[in-house]
XYZ file of C-alpha atoms in Angstrom:
775
model
C -74.292 20.937 -149.242
C -77.737 19.858 -150.468
C -78.768 18.381 -153.764
C -77.876 20.518 -156.807
C -80.734 22.177 -158.691
C -81.526 20.557 -162.040
C -81.789 23.267 -164.704
C -84.202 22.566 -167.551
C -81.726 24.083 -169.998
C -79.290 21.270 -169.140
C -81.783 18.737 -170.517
C -80.987 20.004 -174.009
C -77.230 19.814 -173.513
C -77.481 16.448 -171.722
C -73.918 16.914 -170.505
C -71.990 14.480 -168.273
C -72.268 16.958 -165.406
C -76.051 17.058 -165.833
C -76.204 13.259 -165.758
C -74.152 13.239 -162.551
C -76.476 15.761 -160.886
C -79.529 13.786 -162.037
C -77.971 10.608 -160.671
C -77.549 12.184 -157.223
C -81.295 12.983 -157.205
C -82.120 9.415 -158.248
C -79.960 7.989 -155.460
C -81.691 10.268 -152.964
C -85.115 9.102 -154.164
C -84.026 5.456 -153.918
C -82.786 6.068 -150.398
C -86.057 7.780 -149.464
C -88.084 4.971 -151.018
C -86.173 2.320 -149.083
C -86.528 4.306 -145.875
C -90.303 4.771 -146.289
C -90.689 1.081 -147.080
C -88.827 0.168 -143.907
C -90.805 2.727 -141.929
C -94.120 1.251 -143.081
C -92.948 -2.203 -142.143
C -91.942 -1.035 -138.685
C -95.267 0.753 -138.186
C -97.255 -2.370 -139.046
C -95.182 -4.409 -136.624
C -95.952 -1.819 -133.965
C -99.700 -2.217 -134.492
C -99.697 -6.025 -134.755
C -97.566 -6.928 -131.819
C -98.028 -5.331 -128.418
C -95.697 -7.925 -126.905
C -92.848 -6.712 -129.098
C -93.789 -3.049 -128.645
C -90.535 -2.044 -127.016
C -88.200 -3.416 -129.689
C -90.400 -2.201 -132.533
C -90.581 1.335 -131.145
C -86.848 1.536 -130.554
C -86.088 0.387 -134.086
C -88.584 2.867 -135.434
C -86.983 5.662 -133.421
C -83.500 4.695 -134.567
C -84.610 4.767 -138.203
C -85.943 8.283 -137.749
C -82.809 9.464 -136.006
C -80.504 8.171 -138.743
C -82.319 9.711 -141.697
C -81.219 13.154 -142.863
C -83.118 15.349 -145.313
C -81.327 16.685 -148.389
C -82.792 19.980 -149.614
C -82.337 21.487 -153.063
C -79.968 24.458 -152.913
C -76.988 25.499 -150.820
C -78.940 26.681 -147.759
C -82.105 25.938 -145.799
C -84.794 28.198 -144.401
C -85.674 28.116 -140.728
C -88.785 26.117 -141.645
C -86.738 23.540 -143.556
C -84.240 23.302 -140.701
C -87.149 22.790 -138.335
C -88.605 20.068 -140.561
C -85.209 18.383 -141.010
C -84.698 18.442 -137.230
C -88.166 17.044 -136.640
C -87.169 13.420 -137.258
C -84.567 13.582 -134.506
C -87.164 15.193 -132.228
C -89.627 12.420 -132.998
C -86.998 9.788 -132.231
C -86.324 11.362 -128.841
C -90.018 11.383 -127.993
C -90.389 7.718 -128.929
C -87.416 6.692 -126.787
C -88.910 8.510 -123.810
C -92.304 6.942 -124.383
C -90.666 3.507 -124.391
C -90.240 3.844 -120.620
C -94.007 4.314 -120.301
C -95.109 1.489 -122.576
C -98.488 0.881 -120.936
C -100.791 2.050 -123.694
C -101.740 0.563 -126.988
C -101.466 2.235 -130.376
C -104.749 2.798 -132.192
C -105.546 4.086 -135.616
C -101.892 3.853 -136.641
C -102.812 2.536 -140.075
C -105.060 5.487 -140.931
C -102.752 8.254 -139.744
C -99.358 6.738 -140.608
C -99.260 3.692 -142.849
C -101.781 4.747 -145.495
C -100.339 8.252 -146.199
C -96.792 6.891 -146.457
C -97.883 4.099 -148.777
C -99.826 6.611 -150.867
C -96.799 8.910 -151.078
C -94.525 6.024 -152.001
C -96.934 4.693 -154.609
C -98.188 7.934 -156.129
C -95.071 10.088 -155.927
C -91.949 7.916 -155.743
C -93.618 5.253 -157.895
C -94.468 7.877 -160.520
C -90.867 9.096 -160.452
C -89.641 5.524 -161.045
C -91.957 5.139 -164.038
C -90.713 8.466 -165.406
C -87.155 7.212 -164.945
C -87.848 4.050 -166.934
C -89.432 6.122 -169.697
C -86.463 8.512 -169.692
C -83.916 5.663 -169.929
C -85.921 4.074 -172.732
C -86.119 7.349 -174.684
C -82.396 7.938 -174.145
C -81.622 4.543 -175.646
C -84.006 5.145 -178.533
C -82.728 8.645 -179.289
C -79.059 7.665 -179.268
C -79.731 4.638 -181.471
C -81.763 6.657 -183.984
C -79.159 9.424 -183.999
C -76.280 7.038 -184.656
C -78.239 5.307 -187.405
C -79.075 8.705 -188.882
C -75.511 9.912 -188.806
C -74.339 6.730 -190.518
C -76.473 7.508 -193.587
C -74.366 8.027 -196.644
C -74.392 11.471 -198.188
C -74.867 9.795 -201.559
C -78.446 8.861 -200.699
C -81.299 10.635 -202.452
C -82.106 14.086 -201.138
C -85.705 13.096 -200.402
C -84.498 10.127 -198.383
C -82.096 12.319 -196.403
C -84.783 14.951 -195.720
C -87.157 12.275 -194.487
C -84.442 10.894 -192.227
C -83.696 14.392 -190.869
C -87.385 14.911 -190.088
C -87.595 11.575 -188.302
C -84.540 12.225 -186.122
C -85.782 15.730 -185.284
C -89.077 14.225 -184.129
C -87.290 11.639 -181.967
C -84.957 14.313 -180.565
C -87.866 16.592 -179.655
C -89.686 13.726 -177.950
C -86.528 12.864 -176.006
C -86.176 16.492 -174.851
C -89.815 16.568 -173.699
C -89.457 13.306 -171.765
C -86.225 14.615 -170.221
C -87.899 17.843 -169.089
C -90.851 15.972 -167.602
C -88.571 13.568 -165.751
C -86.455 16.370 -164.264
C -89.627 18.189 -163.225
C -91.041 15.069 -161.557
C -87.800 14.249 -159.716
C -87.557 17.744 -158.218
C -91.271 17.739 -157.399
C -90.966 14.538 -155.349
C -87.864 15.885 -153.580
C -89.842 18.950 -152.527
C -93.053 17.069 -151.664
C -91.399 14.738 -149.215
C -90.631 17.688 -146.947
C -94.275 17.887 -145.912
C -96.135 14.813 -147.204
C -93.611 12.578 -145.473
C -93.330 14.338 -142.122
C -97.009 15.199 -141.691
C -98.209 11.588 -141.206
C -95.517 11.077 -138.587
C -96.750 14.114 -136.717
C -100.312 12.798 -136.786
C -99.147 9.403 -135.557
C -97.370 10.968 -132.614
C -100.434 13.029 -131.790
C -102.441 9.814 -131.597
C -99.916 8.279 -129.260
C -100.207 11.194 -126.843
C -103.931 10.624 -126.391
C -103.396 7.025 -125.275
C -100.387 7.509 -123.062
C -101.506 8.733 -119.638
C -97.997 8.681 -118.314
C -96.801 10.581 -121.337
C -98.953 13.598 -120.551
C -96.097 15.713 -119.259
C -93.943 14.743 -122.203
C -96.737 15.772 -124.540
C -96.904 19.186 -122.909
C -93.182 19.646 -123.397
C -93.534 18.635 -127.018
C -96.423 21.005 -127.768
C -94.194 24.011 -128.449
C -92.122 22.206 -131.061
C -95.273 20.687 -132.516
C -96.695 24.170 -133.101
C -93.454 25.381 -134.634
C -93.278 22.328 -136.880
C -96.901 22.685 -138.000
C -96.249 26.278 -139.013
C -93.036 25.223 -140.764
C -94.846 22.499 -142.674
C -97.599 24.891 -143.718
C -95.073 27.536 -144.737
C -93.092 24.943 -146.680
C -96.267 23.710 -148.352
C -97.264 27.261 -149.320
C -93.795 27.957 -150.700
C -93.881 24.675 -152.562
C -97.142 25.575 -154.291
C -95.705 28.896 -155.452
C -92.374 27.383 -156.438
C -94.004 24.483 -158.266
C -96.142 26.782 -160.403
C -93.091 28.885 -161.265
C -91.007 25.824 -162.181
C -93.881 24.378 -164.213
C -94.257 27.690 -166.057
C -90.520 27.699 -166.788
C -90.728 24.115 -168.048
C -93.546 25.073 -170.431
C -91.494 27.999 -171.716
C -88.594 25.644 -172.297
C -90.851 23.289 -174.233
C -92.247 26.072 -176.404
C -88.950 27.794 -177.175
C -85.854 26.198 -175.632
C -83.391 28.477 -177.447
C -84.605 31.546 -175.558
C -83.915 30.020 -172.140
C -80.510 28.417 -172.551
C -78.148 29.041 -169.666
C -75.381 31.538 -170.370
C -72.209 29.442 -170.427
C -68.545 30.410 -170.009
C -67.898 28.278 -173.082
C -68.252 29.803 -176.536
C -69.634 26.514 -177.837
C -70.342 23.123 -176.314
C -72.126 19.915 -177.228
C -71.653 16.405 -178.562
C -69.403 15.639 -181.549
C -68.319 12.354 -183.102
C -64.531 12.248 -183.452
C -62.910 10.077 -186.099
C -60.282 7.728 -184.708
C -58.089 6.218 -187.413
C -56.617 2.784 -186.939
C -54.903 0.443 -189.357
C -57.214 -0.280 -192.303
C -60.255 1.076 -190.521
C -61.588 4.218 -188.841
C -64.195 4.514 -186.098
C -66.350 7.401 -184.906
C -66.428 7.890 -181.132
C -68.877 10.155 -179.333
C -67.337 12.961 -177.233
C -68.687 15.904 -175.274
C -66.747 18.935 -176.512
C -66.350 22.507 -175.281
C -64.606 25.452 -176.923
C -63.487 28.766 -175.433
C -62.655 31.397 -178.014
C -60.408 33.620 -175.884
C -57.585 31.049 -175.399
C -58.826 28.984 -178.382
C -58.968 25.961 -176.080
C -60.855 22.824 -177.129
C -61.725 20.205 -174.509
C -63.131 16.795 -175.429
C -64.387 14.110 -173.044
C -65.303 10.584 -174.095
C -68.908 10.068 -173.018
C -71.880 8.052 -174.180
C -75.267 8.307 -172.482
C -76.103 4.711 -173.392
C -73.146 3.223 -171.528
C -74.469 4.258 -168.133
C -72.803 7.670 -168.139
C -69.196 6.461 -167.870
C -66.889 9.429 -168.403
C -63.546 9.004 -170.157
C -60.380 11.012 -169.733
C -60.426 14.684 -170.651
C -58.259 15.897 -173.540
C -57.410 19.550 -174.153
C -55.651 21.251 -177.055
C -55.259 24.731 -178.542
C -57.086 25.317 -181.816
C -54.997 26.286 -184.840
C -57.582 26.163 -187.634
C -61.004 24.809 -188.483
C -62.042 23.821 -192.020
C -65.389 22.655 -193.329
C -65.193 19.142 -194.799
C -66.699 18.820 -198.254
C -69.312 16.101 -198.623
C -67.572 14.560 -201.638
C -64.400 13.946 -199.619
C -66.023 11.816 -196.904
C -69.063 9.607 -196.640
C -70.213 11.093 -193.353
C -72.359 14.230 -193.226
C -71.863 17.399 -191.139
C -68.067 16.958 -190.882
C -65.279 19.504 -190.349
C -61.521 19.261 -189.799
C -59.689 20.756 -186.833
C -55.937 21.370 -186.524
C -54.272 21.785 -183.119
C -51.247 23.885 -182.224
C -49.774 21.360 -179.799
C -50.487 18.086 -181.623
C -49.806 16.896 -185.183
C -52.301 15.817 -187.784
C -55.902 16.696 -188.547
C -58.854 15.776 -186.334
C -62.072 15.112 -188.218
C -65.267 15.773 -186.275
C -68.909 15.163 -187.110
C -71.605 17.510 -185.821
C -75.152 16.387 -185.051
C -76.767 18.424 -187.831
C -76.008 21.036 -190.475
C -77.086 23.807 -188.100
C -74.885 22.371 -185.361
C -71.912 22.323 -187.720
C -72.569 25.925 -188.704
C -72.511 27.009 -185.057
C -69.260 25.151 -184.380
C -67.698 26.660 -187.508
C -68.757 30.185 -186.561
C -67.351 29.761 -183.064
C -64.016 28.291 -184.122
C -63.154 30.576 -187.024
C -63.266 33.667 -184.817
C -66.648 35.022 -185.787
C -68.804 36.672 -183.163
C -70.499 33.969 -181.068
C -74.269 33.951 -180.775
C -75.352 34.385 -177.194
C -78.901 34.338 -176.019
C -80.097 37.376 -174.171
C -81.977 36.532 -171.007
C -83.881 39.801 -171.279
C -84.491 41.553 -174.547
C -85.152 44.779 -172.757
C -83.651 45.632 -169.413
C -86.103 48.412 -168.894
C -89.266 46.709 -167.719
C -91.666 49.593 -167.549
C -92.376 53.251 -167.742
C -92.535 53.652 -163.973
C -89.791 55.721 -162.339
C -88.665 56.659 -158.849
C -89.272 60.371 -159.296
C -91.681 62.779 -157.653
C -94.568 61.486 -159.766
C -93.773 57.916 -158.799
C -93.622 58.763 -155.095
C -96.914 60.661 -155.321
C -98.602 57.683 -156.995
C -97.400 55.232 -154.340
C -98.404 57.627 -151.529
C -101.906 57.926 -153.009
C -102.217 54.144 -153.152
C -101.015 53.733 -149.560
C -103.331 56.465 -148.277
C -106.307 54.846 -149.989
C -105.500 51.416 -148.545
C -104.886 52.666 -145.001
C -107.971 54.892 -144.861
C -110.593 52.576 -146.345
C -109.227 49.084 -146.840
C -106.705 48.197 -144.149
C -109.019 45.520 -142.707
C -110.114 43.982 -145.994
C -109.417 40.236 -146.060
C -106.760 39.043 -148.482
C -105.322 42.535 -148.896
C -102.613 42.507 -151.635
C -103.269 38.821 -152.230
C -106.538 39.160 -154.121
C -105.843 40.537 -157.603
C -107.874 43.280 -159.227
C -109.316 43.297 -162.743
C -106.403 43.827 -165.135
C -108.168 46.379 -167.327
C -109.127 48.475 -164.291
C -105.574 48.328 -162.946
C -104.153 49.457 -166.286
C -106.673 52.258 -166.516
C -105.870 53.538 -163.007
C -102.132 53.522 -163.658
C -102.565 55.147 -167.041
C -104.584 58.000 -165.540
C -102.183 58.574 -162.627
C -99.057 58.507 -164.805
C -100.476 61.026 -167.244
C -99.759 64.532 -165.948
C -102.938 65.821 -167.645
C -105.352 63.405 -165.976
C -103.539 62.693 -162.712
C -105.043 65.603 -160.688
C -108.564 64.489 -161.599
C -108.141 60.930 -160.262
C -109.588 60.337 -156.787
C -108.049 57.085 -155.581
C -109.883 57.459 -152.269
C -113.228 57.055 -154.036
C -114.577 53.661 -153.009
C -117.341 53.856 -155.611
C -114.879 54.178 -158.514
C -111.796 52.231 -157.394
C -111.999 48.976 -155.442
C -109.266 48.262 -152.898
C -108.104 45.208 -154.841
C -107.643 47.466 -157.888
C -105.535 49.893 -155.840
C -103.362 47.169 -154.294
C -102.828 45.478 -157.659
C -101.884 48.833 -159.193
C -99.306 49.429 -156.430
C -97.680 46.039 -157.023
C -97.805 46.485 -160.795
C -96.162 49.902 -160.573
C -93.255 48.412 -158.609
C -92.881 45.687 -161.241
C -92.821 48.336 -163.990
C -89.681 49.992 -162.614
C -86.565 49.644 -164.815
C -85.186 47.257 -162.186
C -86.461 45.748 -158.929
C -86.717 48.196 -156.038
C -83.953 46.376 -154.175
C -81.836 46.327 -157.404
C -80.289 43.506 -159.391
C -76.875 44.573 -158.057
C -77.665 43.632 -154.459
C -80.105 40.780 -155.149
C -77.579 38.067 -154.372
C -76.339 39.937 -151.322
C -79.836 39.990 -149.836
C -80.277 36.261 -150.571
C -76.929 35.453 -148.912
C -77.944 37.507 -145.878
C -81.218 35.581 -145.576
C -79.274 32.305 -145.606
C -77.213 33.208 -142.524
C -77.809 30.892 -139.554
C -78.302 33.578 -136.892
C -81.354 35.855 -136.996
C -79.435 38.815 -135.573
C -76.747 38.351 -138.211
C -79.428 38.353 -140.932
C -80.925 41.590 -139.651
C -77.494 43.243 -139.326
C -76.383 42.265 -142.834
C -79.682 43.319 -144.442
C -79.492 46.586 -142.474
C -76.052 47.223 -143.965
C -77.107 46.376 -147.542
C -80.202 48.598 -147.337
C -77.972 51.601 -146.662
C -75.950 50.852 -149.787
C -79.028 51.079 -152.006
C -79.538 54.185 -154.153
C -81.187 56.974 -152.144
C -84.488 56.953 -154.055
C -84.770 53.186 -153.830
C -84.208 53.304 -150.075
C -86.760 56.085 -149.599
C -89.394 54.185 -151.580
C -88.608 50.975 -149.704
C -88.909 52.802 -146.375
C -92.314 54.170 -147.396
C -93.495 50.736 -148.502
C -92.243 48.839 -145.422
C -93.941 51.265 -143.007
C -97.175 50.673 -144.864
C -96.785 46.877 -144.894
C -96.055 46.959 -141.151
C -99.396 48.735 -140.678
C -101.074 46.065 -142.805
C -99.462 43.279 -140.751
C -100.570 44.936 -137.488
C -104.154 44.385 -138.636
C -103.670 40.742 -139.619
C -106.451 39.603 -137.286
C -108.933 41.271 -139.639
C -107.192 41.219 -143.052
C -105.486 37.815 -142.516
C -102.262 39.208 -144.012
C -99.475 38.241 -141.627
C -95.853 39.240 -142.118
C -95.203 35.840 -143.715
C -98.096 36.307 -146.175
C -96.856 39.780 -147.136
C -93.383 38.326 -147.691
C -94.852 35.786 -150.120
C -96.675 38.557 -152.010
C -93.878 41.161 -152.207
C -90.718 39.014 -152.186
C -90.697 38.177 -155.924
C -91.653 41.774 -156.806
C -88.993 43.588 -154.767
C -86.178 41.055 -155.281
C -86.797 39.468 -158.669
C -83.659 37.951 -160.271
C -82.243 38.937 -163.638
C -82.154 35.370 -164.941
C -85.123 33.006 -164.712
C -83.745 29.623 -163.648
C -84.806 26.762 -161.396
C -82.142 27.793 -158.866
C -83.530 31.345 -158.827
C -87.060 30.029 -158.276
C -85.795 27.917 -155.374
C -84.456 31.135 -153.792
C -87.926 32.730 -153.721
C -88.363 31.499 -150.143
C -85.283 33.519 -149.129
C -86.636 36.603 -150.944
C -89.722 36.275 -148.768
C -87.577 36.065 -145.628
C -85.793 39.314 -146.563
C -89.122 41.129 -146.911
C -90.333 39.667 -143.592
C -87.210 40.996 -141.843
C -87.683 44.448 -143.406
C -91.293 44.612 -142.253
C -90.598 43.423 -138.700
C -87.512 45.629 -138.235
C -88.308 48.622 -140.458
C -87.893 51.191 -137.672
C -84.354 50.061 -136.882
C -83.262 49.394 -140.458
C -84.444 52.633 -142.057
C -84.095 55.078 -139.164
C -80.584 54.199 -138.000
C -77.220 53.900 -139.702
C -75.685 50.388 -139.520
C -72.662 50.048 -137.260
C -70.531 48.639 -140.052
C -71.450 51.388 -142.538
C -68.330 52.649 -144.248
C -70.094 55.115 -146.510
C -71.533 58.413 -145.256
C -74.735 59.729 -146.855
C -73.077 62.831 -148.335
C -69.799 61.222 -149.371
C -67.998 63.345 -151.955
C -65.834 62.142 -154.803
C -62.516 63.070 -153.171
C -63.224 60.991 -150.075
C -63.263 57.954 -152.338
C -59.526 58.258 -153.061
C -58.071 56.203 -150.264
C -54.783 54.372 -149.896
C -54.195 50.885 -151.233
C -54.158 49.497 -147.693
C -57.830 50.401 -147.085
C -60.410 47.617 -147.036
C -61.916 47.099 -150.523
C -65.645 46.999 -151.129
C -67.341 43.740 -150.255
C -68.114 41.193 -152.943
C -71.757 42.221 -152.869
C -70.769 45.685 -154.099
C -69.215 44.328 -157.263
C -71.434 44.013 -160.336
C -73.058 40.609 -160.168
C -73.954 39.567 -163.701
C -72.247 39.658 -167.083
C -74.496 40.060 -170.107
C -73.068 38.480 -173.241
C -74.675 40.457 -176.031
C -74.358 40.338 -179.761
C -73.490 43.837 -181.093
C -76.228 45.014 -183.406
C -76.835 48.211 -185.295
C -79.915 49.928 -183.889
C -82.307 51.409 -186.393
C -82.971 55.145 -186.006
C -86.645 54.588 -185.315
C -85.829 51.959 -182.667
C -83.341 54.318 -181.007
C -85.939 57.072 -180.972
C -88.505 54.669 -179.573
C -86.215 53.711 -176.693
C -85.563 57.338 -175.807
C -88.976 58.793 -176.649
C -89.942 59.552 -173.056
C -86.973 61.834 -172.469
C -86.112 63.129 -175.927
C -86.569 66.810 -175.142
C -84.334 66.787 -172.069
C -81.652 64.668 -173.735
C -81.466 67.038 -176.698
C -80.336 69.769 -174.312
C -77.307 67.714 -173.261
C -76.433 65.371 -176.127
C -76.139 66.174 -179.821
C -78.966 65.264 -182.162
C -76.658 62.964 -184.088
C -76.101 60.716 -181.101
C -79.822 59.970 -181.020
C -80.740 59.828 -184.671
C -77.609 58.148 -186.039
C -77.381 54.348 -185.612
C -74.680 53.330 -183.149
C -73.417 49.888 -182.107
C -75.149 50.160 -178.728
C -76.374 52.606 -176.109
C -73.171 52.280 -174.108
C -71.516 54.812 -176.433
C -73.521 57.579 -174.725
C -71.319 59.191 -172.062
C -72.510 62.086 -169.909
C -70.961 63.945 -167.058
C -72.645 63.716 -163.664
C -74.117 67.180 -163.965
C -75.517 66.380 -167.403
C -77.097 63.197 -166.096
C -78.768 65.104 -163.286
C -80.099 67.591 -165.827
C -81.476 64.758 -167.959
C -83.179 63.200 -164.965
C -84.580 66.489 -163.678
C -86.075 67.472 -167.036
C -87.184 64.054 -168.189
C -90.827 63.888 -169.155
C -92.903 60.814 -168.444
C -94.895 58.804 -171.021
C -98.625 58.989 -170.552
C -99.653 55.608 -171.905
C -99.296 52.027 -170.766
C -100.615 50.523 -173.979
C -97.298 50.172 -175.801
C -94.735 48.374 -173.673
C -92.088 48.745 -176.390
C -92.082 52.488 -175.928
C -90.931 52.301 -172.326
C -88.126 54.584 -171.375
C -84.868 52.860 -170.553
C -83.294 55.822 -168.752
C -83.756 55.761 -164.972
C -85.114 58.803 -163.251
C -83.510 58.351 -159.874
C -80.955 61.060 -159.109
C -77.387 60.163 -159.988
C -74.926 60.067 -157.096
C -72.225 62.698 -157.047
C -69.772 59.868 -156.517
C -70.017 57.421 -159.418
C -67.241 55.308 -157.946
C -68.959 54.990 -154.581
C -70.196 51.503 -153.717
C -73.648 53.005 -153.303
C -73.824 54.262 -156.850
C -76.687 52.659 -158.806
C -75.999 50.508 -161.848
C -77.775 51.928 -164.912
C -80.031 49.466 -166.707
C -78.841 50.097 -170.267
C -75.488 51.880 -169.942
C -73.059 52.761 -167.198
C -71.691 56.188 -166.457
C -67.920 56.654 -166.422
C -66.107 56.180 -163.170
C -65.279 59.864 -162.814
C -66.711 63.076 -164.278
C -66.089 63.534 -167.996
C -65.295 67.050 -169.249
C -68.313 68.914 -170.473
C -66.888 69.033 -173.967
C -67.504 65.340 -174.338
C -71.248 65.875 -174.298
C -71.598 69.276 -175.921
C -70.414 68.506 -179.434
C -72.889 69.508 -182.123
C -71.095 67.967 -185.052
C -70.450 64.312 -184.221
C -71.828 61.522 -182.077
C -70.435 61.047 -178.612
C -67.747 58.319 -178.419
C -66.005 56.667 -175.473
C -62.901 58.425 -174.123
C -59.868 56.196 -173.560
C -58.135 57.148 -170.306
C -55.755 55.769 -167.693
C -56.908 54.581 -164.287
C -55.312 53.364 -161.056
C -56.546 50.425 -158.944
C -57.608 51.430 -155.438
C -57.947 47.822 -154.258
C -56.723 44.380 -155.206
C -59.084 42.154 -157.163
C -58.998 38.507 -158.201
C -60.818 37.655 -161.443
C -63.849 35.398 -161.041
C -64.483 35.077 -164.773
C -62.361 34.647 -167.880
C -63.320 38.097 -169.158
C -62.150 39.899 -165.964
C -58.673 41.174 -165.044
C -56.802 40.294 -161.853
C -54.697 43.067 -160.305
C -53.218 44.472 -157.096
C -53.681 47.904 -155.519
C -51.808 50.609 -157.402
C -51.948 48.887 -160.806
C -52.214 51.322 -163.768
C -54.629 50.463 -166.600
C -54.518 51.860 -170.141
C -57.362 52.560 -172.586
C -60.013 52.530 -169.859
C -63.572 53.181 -171.081
C -67.138 52.211 -170.106
C -68.165 48.624 -170.811
C -71.504 47.250 -171.983
C -71.727 45.436 -168.662
C -73.475 47.620 -166.026
C -71.076 48.619 -163.246
C -67.935 47.553 -165.142
C -65.189 49.315 -167.066
C -63.035 47.861 -169.827
C -59.284 48.423 -169.851
C -55.905 47.010 -170.855
C -53.295 45.524 -168.518
C -50.016 44.091 -169.825
C -51.454 43.763 -173.306
C -54.631 41.967 -172.188
C -58.034 43.645 -172.417
C -60.660 42.756 -169.843
C -63.318 43.953 -167.388
C -62.568 45.979 -164.221
C -65.070 46.686 -161.380
C -66.060 50.335 -161.726
C -65.826 51.065 -157.992
C -62.335 49.573 -157.670
C -60.450 52.261 -159.664
C -59.959 56.003 -159.988
C -59.200 57.833 -163.222
C -55.877 59.625 -163.562
């Protein structure tokens, strides 16, 4: 396993686990710094002493052979593997050259020593300075916070407000320093992959020119040298893209950290000061606390950032009650009392602020927890995979292939935003679409057309390769064997919704044509992967780990382009689902193999139930209001409901909605985008190939028509019984574990796409939609 990714959101929690992950990065940087220092020393000895050339070269080679790169993430690309293997390759070359030690080394300082010293001074040195600043700010923040919390509540209000403002300022500065330090640490870890290896490659190249007897060895090395150069360049290009994304995420975190907090399995977590009573005196000890509302379990761990991150023993108890502590009953501020089921007495805790205490109180007294939505609107555009959408994409492709296939920087050079918006607006409006001539070079530049194509794909309600299978594609790209990657991606492609696969097939054929002309347009398969990877496989949650996986998204697109004929024109050998699979064929015995993990819904969205306003509900459904009115009662649209998941339609009704849905004709108001997908709904909702709907999920089997034809009341979920077709082990506290044949009660659609909610042995939880059949 490589180094763990450091999430910016963890800087605000500053948890013990975050400190441990940060420490592993610091140790790796220290190890790299020591190794570079030793390497520079060895290189100088090599230049200064020809008499000791043999021993110096062997030591240098041994140092290279012993060092191992640690990459961020749980897998490496072929380029990173090549770079990591390069040090061992270099060591082997040096050992072979030792037998031919008849030449002198020239220019070693310029090509080897200076770049390594510059990297060590400018990069690792900067990281060390950032570390000192971070440790200093940690000490300052903790000291100020403790001093602040020790203020008596009997002080003047103005004095307390001034103290609150001061500690908020110090806290904000500490968070900013923490974010900058984490950013710098990860930047240096990524930079060393190319800035460290590249000087070594140049040094070896210099050696080859002076070693006559090493000529044959140099020829043998040339192939790996070419591969490594490409790998370094690819890694550098990916680094530039990744760095800009991570920097953008860091800036977002600085501007509004609350909107980018990581969704946690804990209802509430953070630091609390716990009162420990001893004879004649009481002390307040800092603990990191977590609370889970479902089992009412509180976990506290003794931890203080100032003490070097030493973690105490973990204590766990079940919450009985939580009571706010009045300020006149205790000198400390922000206090509340907690009673445990399995231990006597009252535990008094002190929060970090009044707002922090309010959040802990809301979580512990059973109120609805406040979760942060990663995406306020799952529907990201008005674009749809319908006949209009296919016609638009075909027009774009035809224009590119007839008059711009050889244009340099195709798809990489962006068009003028206003022109792109205008072109899309005209094509998506049924009134103006026939009048638009995309093939007109005088009116529409190629860069406008290519930017419009990419923008249309980004406007789809979800990525073309779907959120559901995003992780599956990434896992496939991380496989060691190229044939295994192609086979797994081939299999996943044929589990995509039909419209998505058709559009992807159309796009990949076109990109293959673009790549075939790379001598003129300079757009190789790798370049096209960089351009289209984040568009076709964008993740649902924007995190550092997701950004680090961009390189694997690019690999998936490269494989699709290079193998599009095989992938899209043949059925994978391991395919278990036929194209025209009917509902009844889904009812198999309990002994059958269950769907793979990639077919299960991948992400849980913790949402706060809100009451939609009528005008907001109408705005969400404005693009398909006429067709929906023919299937669902007017009340279900105009009357506020807890959420859109209460809308349940039968398969035939959904197909009618999709077939009759009208498209919006304006791109100017992104809030008016339709959230109902226009791709045809599969006749087998329980099939693993069924698409997950962006805003609500269809029931797992057809609902009687009466459930959608009522004219007098809004549609409500129907509680039914269901039987498990396969065994399933829960991977989350909100899921149910069960074996094949288990009967569930009160089964109804969940807010989570691709999941149902049901009851088993008195416990209510989530069930994978494609694991059950309704009775």
